[in-house]
Amino acid sequence: MFGPDKCGEDYKLHFIFRHKNPMIEDYDEKHAKRPEEKFKEFINSLCLPVLKPDNTYEMLIDQTVVGQGSLLEDVIPPLNPPKEIDDPKDKKPKEWDERPKIPDPNAVEPEDWDEGGPVKIEDVNAVKPEGWLDDEPHLVPDPEAQKPSDWNDEMDGEWEAPLVSNPKCKSAPGCGEWEPPLIDNPNYKGPWKPPMIENPNYQGIWKPHKIPNPHYFEDLNPFRMTPFSAIGLELWSMTSDIYFDNFIICTEKEVADRWASDSWGLKKLVASANEPGMINQLLSAAEERPWLWGLYILTAALPVGLLVLFCWPRKKIEEEEDDADFSMSDFLDPDETDLALQKNMKKGDLEGAEDHKKAALDKDIGDDNIENEEEDLSQEDEDAGATLNQSSGDEMKEADEGADCGDNLKKSLRKRRVRKD
């Protein structure tokens, strides 16, 4: 027997086979251990048991192994009976003592033993609460009750109104005669009992003797089961629209897999294609639970808000940095820019001449070779000065012609600084 079983909210997968006892020629049912995997439902499922010649088995659901084990070890009750069993004729002796401890027979109750009075005593420190109604009973006759019209005093007796809780007791701490509450007696010892000691005659827990099992046998190949020539369905369901189809029994698993692919595999594809998409499932859930719309909106708005939060401030900072990238020439008029440029260039020429004069004075002393080198150097300096003056004049002319172009002024400044260095 193999197949799914639903009992309430519990889903099971059974695998049961009948095994013949060769000693008594009788059959016993062997149940495979329940798979550890918990099933939720069996819809469009393919159930498959596989028995192997090495006496192992597998249980598959939708071509996935959900349980496996051994026919010799993982079935209940065990496939092969035990070699020895308890002797049914053996009985426990009357003098058998199973008590590990016994009361001390030599212990004597002390003469001054005082049980300490009752278990509970009145609390002497208790005080009656203020507002306690001593004269009011807990129960009073129902003032709204009326004697039934068919009441017969001779047969039913004198009619009395039913009792109800006293409404005055609801607002008061209590009604009736007040009594102090009871507390545990701190002096209570209870009846004297002798202490427990080890039992010198303790013999342990009695067990019957073992005898050879007259029905013992050993089947090492349970895979070779009794042949069968038909299949049956055991149905007991209170759920409608349950269908079974396409049964196959074969000796090769490849044949079953190929057959399942051509039948169940196609059904699975069609069922998957007809299943509603995720969006349709979300919409259907929202129709049953309208509060889900708020959750959907929050889930969609959260990533958008985070995107704006992390991206927008960065863009603003970059714009501020771009606005702060300016030069001094942006604050000057074209005429003022030309004048500042000329002053800087003249100042640079004067500093260059002073540096050459100072270098010439420091090198007056030397041999003829040094003097020749100084003359050559002075000649080169004069040529460089002339070139500098000529280029400075050209640059001033270009500055006068293009006073409205800030890029030409910046290029001129860079040229002058490079030549100065």
GROMACS .gro file of C-alpha atoms in nm:
model
  421
    1MET     CA    1   0.000   0.000   0.000
    2PHE     CA    2   0.139   0.338  -0.097
    3GLY     CA    3  -0.010   0.686  -0.121
    4PRO     CA    4  -0.092   1.019   0.046
    5ASP     CA    5  -0.314   1.061   0.348
    6LYS     CA    6  -0.465   1.383   0.480
    7CYS     CA    7  -0.607   1.384   0.831
    8GLY     CA    8  -0.718   1.732   0.930
    9GLU     CA    9  -0.419   1.958   0.883
   10ASP     CA   10  -0.173   1.668   0.891
   11TYR     CA   11  -0.041   1.526   0.564
   12LYS     CA   12   0.117   1.182   0.557
   13LEU     CA   13   0.272   0.952   0.302
   14HIS     CA   14   0.219   0.584   0.372
   15PHE     CA   15   0.422   0.288   0.249
   16ILE     CA   16   0.293  -0.044   0.388
   17PHE     CA   17   0.370  -0.392   0.265
   18ARG     CA   18   0.257  -0.738   0.379
   19HIS     CA   19   0.526  -0.985   0.473
   20LYS     CA   20   0.469  -1.359   0.503
   21ASN     CA   21   0.588  -1.545   0.811
   22PRO     CA   22   0.715  -1.883   0.683
   23MET     CA   23   0.684  -2.042   1.026
   24ILE     CA   24   0.313  -1.984   1.076
   25GLU     CA   25   0.214  -1.912   0.714
   26ASP     CA   26   0.059  -1.579   0.812
   27TYR     CA   27   0.101  -1.222   0.688
   28ASP     CA   28   0.199  -0.917   0.893
   29GLU     CA   29   0.179  -0.553   0.788
   30LYS     CA   30   0.509  -0.365   0.794
   31HIS     CA   31   0.497   0.016   0.798
   32ALA     CA   32   0.788   0.217   0.665
   33LYS     CA   33   0.906   0.496   0.890
   34ARG     CA   34   0.732   0.824   0.828
   35PRO     CA   35   0.932   1.073   0.617
   36GLU     CA   36   1.075   1.363   0.815
   37GLU     CA   37   0.966   1.613   0.551
   38LYS     CA   38   0.633   1.783   0.626
   39PHE     CA   39   0.389   1.802   0.337
   40LYS     CA   40   0.151   2.091   0.282
   41GLU     CA   41  -0.072   1.947   0.015
   42PHE     CA   42  -0.093   1.691  -0.263
   43ILE     CA   43  -0.215   1.875  -0.574
   44ASN     CA   44  -0.122   1.744  -0.918
   45SER     CA   45   0.134   1.525  -0.743
   46LEU     CA   46   0.317   1.218  -0.870
   47CYS     CA   47   0.368   0.957  -0.596
   48LEU     CA   48   0.628   0.689  -0.661
   49PRO     CA   49   0.767   0.406  -0.442
   50VAL     CA   50   1.089   0.236  -0.553
   51LEU     CA   51   1.200  -0.105  -0.419
   52LYS     CA   52   1.559  -0.209  -0.490
   53PRO     CA   53   1.721  -0.553  -0.494
   54ASP     CA   54   1.956  -0.450  -0.211
   55ASN     CA   55   1.648  -0.440   0.020
   56THR     CA   56   1.627  -0.060   0.030
   57TYR     CA   57   1.337   0.161  -0.067
   58GLU     CA   58   1.270   0.520  -0.171
   59MET     CA   59   0.956   0.734  -0.164
   60LEU     CA   60   0.929   1.014  -0.419
   61ILE     CA   61   0.687   1.301  -0.457
   62ASP     CA   62   0.705   1.489  -0.787
   63GLN     CA   63   1.028   1.306  -0.872
   64THR     CA   64   1.192   1.426  -0.547
   65VAL     CA   65   1.304   1.176  -0.281
   66VAL     CA   66   1.122   1.250   0.046
   67GLY     CA   67   1.194   0.927   0.234
   68GLN     CA   68   1.426   0.629   0.214
   69GLY     CA   69   1.541   0.341   0.429
   70SER     CA   70   1.600  -0.033   0.459
   71LEU     CA   71   1.334  -0.303   0.450
   72LEU     CA   72   1.531  -0.492   0.716
   73GLU     CA   73   1.578  -0.209   0.967
   74ASP     CA   74   1.348   0.088   0.896
   75VAL     CA   75   1.005  -0.074   0.922
   76ILE     CA   76   0.765  -0.113   1.214
   77PRO     CA   77   0.728  -0.376   1.353
   78PRO     CA   78   1.069  -0.524   1.266
   79LEU     CA   79   1.073  -0.751   0.965
   80ASN     CA   80   1.243  -1.043   1.142
   81PRO     CA   81   1.118  -1.143   1.489
   82PRO     CA   82   1.358  -1.158   1.787
   83LYS     CA   83   1.542  -1.480   1.859
   84GLU     CA   84   1.427  -1.482   2.223
   85ILE     CA   85   1.106  -1.376   2.388
   86ASP     CA   86   0.980  -1.345   2.746
   87ASP     CA   87   0.860  -1.670   2.897
   88PRO     CA   88   0.482  -1.631   2.927
   89LYS     CA   89   0.474  -1.893   3.206
   90ASP     CA   90   0.732  -1.719   3.422
   91LYS     CA   91   0.581  -1.525   3.713
   92LYS     CA   92   0.722  -1.287   3.970
   93PRO     CA   93   0.796  -1.451   4.310
   94LYS     CA   94   0.602  -1.321   4.606
   95GLU     CA   95   0.917  -1.255   4.811
   96TRP     CA   96   1.078  -1.052   4.533
   97ASP     CA   97   1.165  -0.707   4.670
   98GLU     CA   98   1.185  -0.422   4.416
   99ARG     CA   99   1.206  -0.139   4.671
  100PRO     CA  100   1.542   0.044   4.647
  101LYS     CA  101   1.480   0.221   4.983
  102ILE     CA  102   1.275   0.135   5.290
  103PRO     CA  103   1.188   0.313   5.619
  104ASP     CA  104   1.451   0.262   5.890
  105PRO     CA  105   1.304  -0.010   6.118
  106ASN     CA  106   1.528   0.096   6.408
  107ALA     CA  107   1.419   0.461   6.407
  108VAL     CA  108   1.206   0.574   6.707
  109GLU     CA  109   0.979   0.876   6.728
  110PRO     CA  110   1.122   1.139   6.968
  111GLU     CA  111   0.927   1.186   7.287
  112ASP     CA  112   0.916   1.565   7.246
  113TRP     CA  113   0.792   1.546   6.887
  114ASP     CA  114   0.526   1.808   6.834
  115GLU     CA  115   0.333   1.811   6.512
  116GLY     CA  116   0.295   2.184   6.561
  117GLY     CA  117  -0.079   2.209   6.551
  118PRO     CA  118  -0.293   2.246   6.239
  119VAL     CA  119  -0.155   2.304   5.890
  120LYS     CA  120  -0.334   2.642   5.864
  121ILE     CA  121  -0.385   2.905   6.134
  122GLU     CA  122  -0.558   3.241   6.147
  123ASP     CA  123  -0.350   3.545   6.067
  124VAL     CA  124  -0.329   3.736   6.398
  125ASN     CA  125  -0.207   4.050   6.221
  126ALA     CA  126  -0.503   4.073   5.986
  127VAL     CA  127  -0.743   4.368   6.034
  128LYS     CA  128  -1.100   4.388   5.915
  129PRO     CA  129  -1.122   4.626   5.619
  130GLU     CA  130  -1.309   4.950   5.663
  131GLY     CA  131  -1.661   4.948   5.523
  132TRP     CA  132  -1.714   4.577   5.579
  133LEU     CA  133  -2.090   4.502   5.587
  134ASP     CA  134  -2.135   4.250   5.871
  135ASP     CA  135  -2.515   4.256   5.859
  136GLU     CA  136  -2.547   4.206   5.485
  137PRO     CA  137  -2.570   3.849   5.349
  138HIS     CA  138  -2.388   3.743   5.036
  139LEU     CA  139  -2.710   3.628   4.866
  140VAL     CA  140  -3.054   3.790   4.876
  141PRO     CA  141  -3.389   3.697   4.715
  142ASP     CA  142  -3.434   3.830   4.364
  143PRO     CA  143  -3.667   4.131   4.401
  144GLU     CA  144  -3.776   4.105   4.036
  145ALA     CA  145  -3.877   3.741   4.055
  146GLN     CA  146  -4.249   3.660   4.049
  147LYS     CA  147  -4.437   3.354   4.155
  148PRO     CA  148  -4.543   3.148   3.854
  149SER     CA  149  -4.915   3.151   3.782
  150ASP     CA  150  -4.933   2.772   3.777
  151TRP     CA  151  -4.758   2.733   4.113
  152ASN     CA  152  -4.952   2.508   4.349
  153ASP     CA  153  -4.855   2.554   4.714
  154GLU     CA  154  -5.013   2.224   4.817
  155MET     CA  155  -4.819   2.023   4.560
  156ASP     CA  156  -4.511   2.240   4.499
  157GLY     CA  157  -4.468   2.374   4.851
  158GLU     CA  158  -4.419   2.730   4.959
  159TRP     CA  159  -4.276   2.938   4.678
  160GLU     CA  160  -3.947   3.117   4.744
  161ALA     CA  161  -3.781   3.368   4.517
  162PRO     CA  162  -3.443   3.258   4.375
  163LEU     CA  163  -3.130   3.400   4.537
  164VAL     CA  164  -2.902   3.645   4.360
  165SER     CA  165  -2.581   3.823   4.460
  166ASN     CA  166  -2.632   4.108   4.702
  167PRO     CA  167  -2.582   4.432   4.503
  168LYS     CA  168  -2.460   4.611   4.818
  169CYS     CA  169  -2.161   4.374   4.838
  170LYS     CA  170  -2.029   4.484   4.499
  171SER     CA  171  -1.928   4.830   4.623
  172ALA     CA  172  -1.815   4.712   4.969
  173PRO     CA  173  -1.495   4.518   5.059
  174GLY     CA  174  -1.711   4.228   5.179
  175CYS     CA  175  -2.034   4.111   5.345
  176GLY     CA  176  -2.130   3.878   5.627
  177GLU     CA  177  -1.938   3.790   5.936
  178TRP     CA  178  -1.571   3.880   5.897
  179GLU     CA  179  -1.311   3.615   5.973
  180PRO     CA  180  -0.932   3.660   5.958
  181PRO     CA  181  -0.770   3.479   5.667
  182LEU     CA  182  -0.577   3.155   5.715
  183ILE     CA  183  -0.203   3.130   5.664
  184ASP     CA  184   0.050   2.843   5.675
  185ASN     CA  185   0.145   2.740   6.024
  186PRO     CA  186   0.520   2.807   6.060
  187ASN     CA  187   0.544   2.558   6.350
  188TYR     CA  188   0.376   2.272   6.171
  189LYS     CA  189   0.593   1.959   6.139
  190GLY     CA  190   0.334   1.701   6.054
  191PRO     CA  191   0.321   1.339   6.164
  192TRP     CA  192   0.655   1.180   6.242
  193LYS     CA  193   0.799   0.949   5.975
  194PRO     CA  194   1.107   0.729   6.003
  195PRO     CA  195   1.393   0.819   5.768
  196MET     CA  196   1.453   0.613   5.451
  197ILE     CA  197   1.756   0.388   5.422
  198GLU     CA  198   1.896   0.158   5.153
  199ASN     CA  199   1.705  -0.168   5.126
  200PRO     CA  200   1.944  -0.453   5.208
  201ASN     CA  201   1.710  -0.700   5.036
  202TYR     CA  202   1.674  -0.504   4.714
  203GLN     CA  203   1.677  -0.740   4.418
  204GLY     CA  204   1.611  -0.498   4.130
  205ILE     CA  205   1.325  -0.482   3.885
  206TRP     CA  206   1.195  -0.828   3.811
  207LYS     CA  207   1.193  -0.947   3.451
  208PRO     CA  208   1.071  -1.279   3.315
  209HIS     CA  209   1.318  -1.527   3.178
  210LYS     CA  210   1.394  -1.541   2.808
  211ILE     CA  211   1.317  -1.847   2.601
  212PRO     CA  212   1.383  -1.924   2.235
  213ASN     CA  213   1.120  -1.779   2.006
  214PRO     CA  214   0.930  -2.069   1.857
  215HIS     CA  215   0.824  -1.850   1.563
  216TYR     CA  216   1.165  -1.711   1.488
  217PHE     CA  217   1.278  -1.686   1.129
  218GLU     CA  218   1.520  -1.471   0.934
  219ASP     CA  219   1.437  -1.331   0.593
  220LEU     CA  220   1.743  -1.163   0.445
  221ASN     CA  221   1.576  -1.079   0.112
  222PRO     CA  222   1.241  -0.911   0.182
  223PHE     CA  223   1.266  -0.751  -0.162
  224ARG     CA  224   1.131  -1.081  -0.300
  225MET     CA  225   0.772  -1.015  -0.201
  226THR     CA  226   0.469  -1.224  -0.275
  227PRO     CA  227   0.360  -1.175  -0.637
  228PHE     CA  228   0.036  -0.990  -0.705
  229SER     CA  229  -0.171  -0.940  -1.018
  230ALA     CA  230  -0.409  -0.652  -0.938
  231ILE     CA  231  -0.424  -0.311  -0.776
  232GLY     CA  232  -0.696  -0.151  -0.566
  233LEU     CA  233  -0.782   0.195  -0.430
  234GLU     CA  234  -0.858   0.253  -0.065
  235LEU     CA  235  -1.057   0.577  -0.055
  236TRP     CA  236  -1.200   0.746   0.248
  237SER     CA  237  -1.245   1.117   0.198
  238MET     CA  238  -1.477   1.401   0.291
  239THR     CA  239  -1.323   1.627   0.026
  240SER     CA  240  -1.479   1.645  -0.317
  241ASP     CA  241  -1.310   1.653  -0.657
  242ILE     CA  242  -1.031   1.405  -0.584
  243TYR     CA  243  -0.907   1.209  -0.886
  244PHE     CA  244  -0.657   0.931  -0.940
  245ASP     CA  245  -0.526   0.823  -1.276
  246ASN     CA  246  -0.234   0.671  -1.463
  247PHE     CA  247  -0.112   0.377  -1.256
  248ILE     CA  248   0.198   0.188  -1.364
  249ILE     CA  249   0.392  -0.102  -1.214
  250CYS     CA  250   0.722  -0.200  -1.376
  251THR     CA  251   1.063  -0.344  -1.300
  252GLU     CA  252   1.275  -0.058  -1.442
  253LYS     CA  253   1.267   0.291  -1.292
  254GLU     CA  254   1.374   0.443  -1.626
  255VAL     CA  255   1.053   0.315  -1.781
  256ALA     CA  256   0.845   0.476  -1.508
  257ASP     CA  257   1.036   0.804  -1.538
  258ARG     CA  258   0.985   0.818  -1.914
  259TRP     CA  259   0.618   0.734  -1.880
  260ALA     CA  260   0.576   1.001  -1.608
  261SER     CA  261   0.746   1.261  -1.826
  262ASP     CA  262   0.504   1.191  -2.111
  263SER     CA  263   0.193   1.209  -1.890
  264TRP     CA  264   0.237   1.384  -1.557
  265GLY     CA  265   0.510   1.613  -1.693
  266LEU     CA  266   0.276   1.757  -1.958
  267LYS     CA  267  -0.001   1.806  -1.702
  268LYS     CA  268   0.241   1.986  -1.474
  269LEU     CA  269   0.339   2.226  -1.753
  270VAL     CA  270  -0.024   2.303  -1.837
  271ALA     CA  271  -0.112   2.356  -1.470
  272SER     CA  272   0.186   2.587  -1.424
  273ALA     CA  273   0.089   2.790  -1.730
  274ASN     CA  274  -0.269   2.828  -1.605
  275GLU     CA  275  -0.167   2.941  -1.259
  276PRO     CA  276  -0.219   3.313  -1.200
  277GLY     CA  277   0.091   3.530  -1.196
  278MET     CA  278   0.228   3.702  -0.892
  279ILE     CA  279   0.049   4.029  -0.973
  280ASN     CA  280  -0.286   3.854  -1.007
  281GLN     CA  281  -0.228   3.671  -0.681
  282LEU     CA  282  -0.150   3.999  -0.504
  283LEU     CA  283  -0.463   4.161  -0.647
  284SER     CA  284  -0.677   3.866  -0.542
  285ALA     CA  285  -0.535   3.878  -0.192
  286ALA     CA  286  -0.605   4.253  -0.172
  287GLU     CA  287  -0.969   4.197  -0.271
  288GLU     CA  288  -1.014   3.967   0.027
  289ARG     CA  289  -0.804   4.185   0.260
  290PRO     CA  290  -0.832   4.556   0.163
  291TRP     CA  291  -0.574   4.658   0.422
  292LEU     CA  292  -0.308   4.500   0.197
  293TRP     CA  293  -0.335   4.801  -0.038
  294GLY     CA  294  -0.164   5.016   0.224
  295LEU     CA  295   0.116   4.763   0.251
  296TYR     CA  296   0.157   4.753  -0.127
  297ILE     CA  297   0.179   5.133  -0.151
  298LEU     CA  298   0.429   5.152   0.134
  299THR     CA  299   0.643   4.880  -0.023
  300ALA     CA  300   0.647   5.061  -0.359
  301ALA     CA  301   0.714   5.407  -0.212
  302LEU     CA  302   0.997   5.301   0.018
  303PRO     CA  303   1.265   5.239  -0.251
  304VAL     CA  304   1.164   5.558  -0.436
  305GLY     CA  305   1.202   5.761  -0.117
  306LEU     CA  306   1.541   5.610  -0.041
  307LEU     CA  307   1.657   5.680  -0.397
  308VAL     CA  308   1.562   6.046  -0.369
  309LEU     CA  309   1.713   6.072  -0.022
  310PHE     CA  310   2.055   5.944  -0.129
  311CYS     CA  311   2.077   6.101  -0.474
  312TRP     CA  312   1.924   6.449  -0.440
  313PRO     CA  313   2.161   6.600  -0.175
  314ARG     CA  314   2.468   6.488  -0.375
  315LYS     CA  315   2.348   6.669  -0.684
  316LYS     CA  316   2.286   6.984  -0.483
  317ILE     CA  317   2.638   6.979  -0.334
  318GLU     CA  318   2.794   6.938  -0.678
  319GLU     CA  319   2.600   7.242  -0.803
  320GLU     CA  320   2.725   7.448  -0.507
  321GLU     CA  321   3.084   7.341  -0.576
  322ASP     CA  322   3.046   7.439  -0.942
  323ASP     CA  323   2.911   7.779  -0.839
  324ALA     CA  324   3.207   7.831  -0.603
  325ASP     CA  325   3.468   7.764  -0.879
  326PHE     CA  326   3.569   8.119  -0.983
  327SER     CA  327   3.885   8.329  -1.023
  328MET     CA  328   3.979   8.686  -0.932
  329SER     CA  329   3.941   8.792  -1.291
  330ASP     CA  330   3.566   8.734  -1.263
  331PHE     CA  331   3.543   9.035  -1.027
  332LEU     CA  332   3.749   9.276  -1.247
  333ASP     CA  333   3.647   9.480  -1.550
  334PRO     CA  334   3.838   9.425  -1.875
  335ASP     CA  335   4.034   9.752  -1.835
  336GLU     CA  336   4.131   9.671  -1.477
  337THR     CA  337   4.242   9.327  -1.587
  338ASP     CA  338   4.479   9.471  -1.851
  339LEU     CA  339   4.627   9.716  -1.599
  340ALA     CA  340   4.690   9.440  -1.342
  341LEU     CA  341   4.849   9.225  -1.609
  342GLN     CA  342   5.091   9.499  -1.715
  343LYS     CA  343   5.195   9.567  -1.355
  344ASN     CA  344   5.266   9.201  -1.293
  345MET     CA  345   5.473   9.174  -1.609
  346LYS     CA  346   5.682   9.486  -1.532
  347LYS     CA  347   5.740   9.364  -1.181
  348GLY     CA  348   5.855   9.030  -1.318
  349ASP     CA  349   6.104   9.203  -1.558
  350LEU     CA  350   6.254   9.410  -1.274
  351GLU     CA  351   6.293   9.105  -1.052
  352GLY     CA  352   6.463   8.915  -1.336
  353ALA     CA  353   6.715   9.201  -1.399
  354GLU     CA  354   6.804   9.230  -1.031
  355ASP     CA  355   6.864   8.853  -1.015
  356HIS     CA  356   7.106   8.872  -1.314
  357LYS     CA  357   7.299   9.166  -1.161
  358LYS     CA  358   7.336   8.988  -0.830
  359ALA     CA  359   7.460   8.670  -1.000
  360ALA     CA  360   7.718   8.874  -1.202
  361LEU     CA  361   7.858   9.047  -0.888
  362ASP     CA  362   7.896   8.715  -0.706
  363LYS     CA  363   8.104   8.568  -0.990
  364ASP     CA  364   8.355   8.852  -1.054
  365ILE     CA  365   8.647   8.648  -0.913
  366GLY     CA  366   8.760   8.354  -1.118
  367ASP     CA  367   8.992   8.235  -1.388
  368ASP     CA  368   8.966   8.325  -1.757
  369ASN     CA  369   8.750   8.027  -1.833
  370ILE     CA  370   8.498   8.140  -1.573
  371GLU     CA  371   8.504   8.493  -1.714
  372ASN     CA  372   8.442   8.357  -2.062
  373GLU     CA  373   8.152   8.154  -1.928
  374GLU     CA  374   8.013   8.462  -1.753
  375GLU     CA  375   8.041   8.660  -2.074
  376ASP     CA  376   7.861   8.386  -2.262
  377LEU     CA  377   7.603   8.373  -1.985
  378SER     CA  378   7.561   8.753  -1.988
  379GLN     CA  379   7.517   8.742  -2.363
  380GLU     CA  380   7.252   8.468  -2.325
  381ASP     CA  381   7.081   8.668  -2.051
  382GLU     CA  382   7.070   8.975  -2.271
  383ASP     CA  383   6.922   8.772  -2.555
  384ALA     CA  384   6.668   8.619  -2.317
  385GLY     CA  385   6.581   8.963  -2.177
  386ALA     CA  386   6.530   9.098  -2.525
  387THR     CA  387   6.314   8.803  -2.612
  388LEU     CA  388   6.122   8.847  -2.286
  389ASN     CA  389   6.065   9.216  -2.353
  390GLN     CA  390   5.954   9.144  -2.707
  391SER     CA  391   5.713   8.868  -2.594
  392SER     CA  392   5.586   9.090  -2.310
  393GLY     CA  393   5.506   9.365  -2.557
  394ASP     CA  394   5.327   9.113  -2.779
  395GLU     CA  395   5.131   8.983  -2.487
  396MET     CA  396   5.024   9.335  -2.382
  397LYS     CA  397   4.915   9.404  -2.737
  398GLU     CA  398   4.709   9.084  -2.742
  399ALA     CA  399   4.558   9.176  -2.406
  400ASP     CA  400   4.453   9.520  -2.541
  401GLU     CA  401   4.295   9.362  -2.848
  402GLY     CA  402   4.111   9.087  -2.657
  403ALA     CA  403   4.020   9.252  -2.326
  404ASP     CA  404   3.677   9.086  -2.329
  405CYS     CA  405   3.816   8.731  -2.352
  406GLY     CA  406   3.915   8.587  -2.013
  407ASP     CA  407   4.068   8.272  -2.159
  408ASN     CA  408   4.340   8.467  -2.352
  409LEU     CA  409   4.434   8.657  -2.036
  410LYS     CA  410   4.475   8.335  -1.838
  411LYS     CA  411   4.691   8.183  -2.114
  412SER     CA  412   4.915   8.494  -2.117
  413LEU     CA  413   4.958   8.480  -1.743
  414ARG     CA  414   5.061   8.116  -1.761
  415LYS     CA  415   5.317   8.188  -2.033
  416ARG     CA  416   5.476   8.472  -1.836
  417ARG     CA  417   5.502   8.264  -1.519
  418VAL     CA  418   5.667   7.975  -1.699
  419ARG     CA  419   5.931   8.199  -1.855
  420LYS     CA  420   5.994   8.370  -1.521
  421ASP     CA  421   6.065   8.035  -1.355
   0.00000   0.00000   0.00000
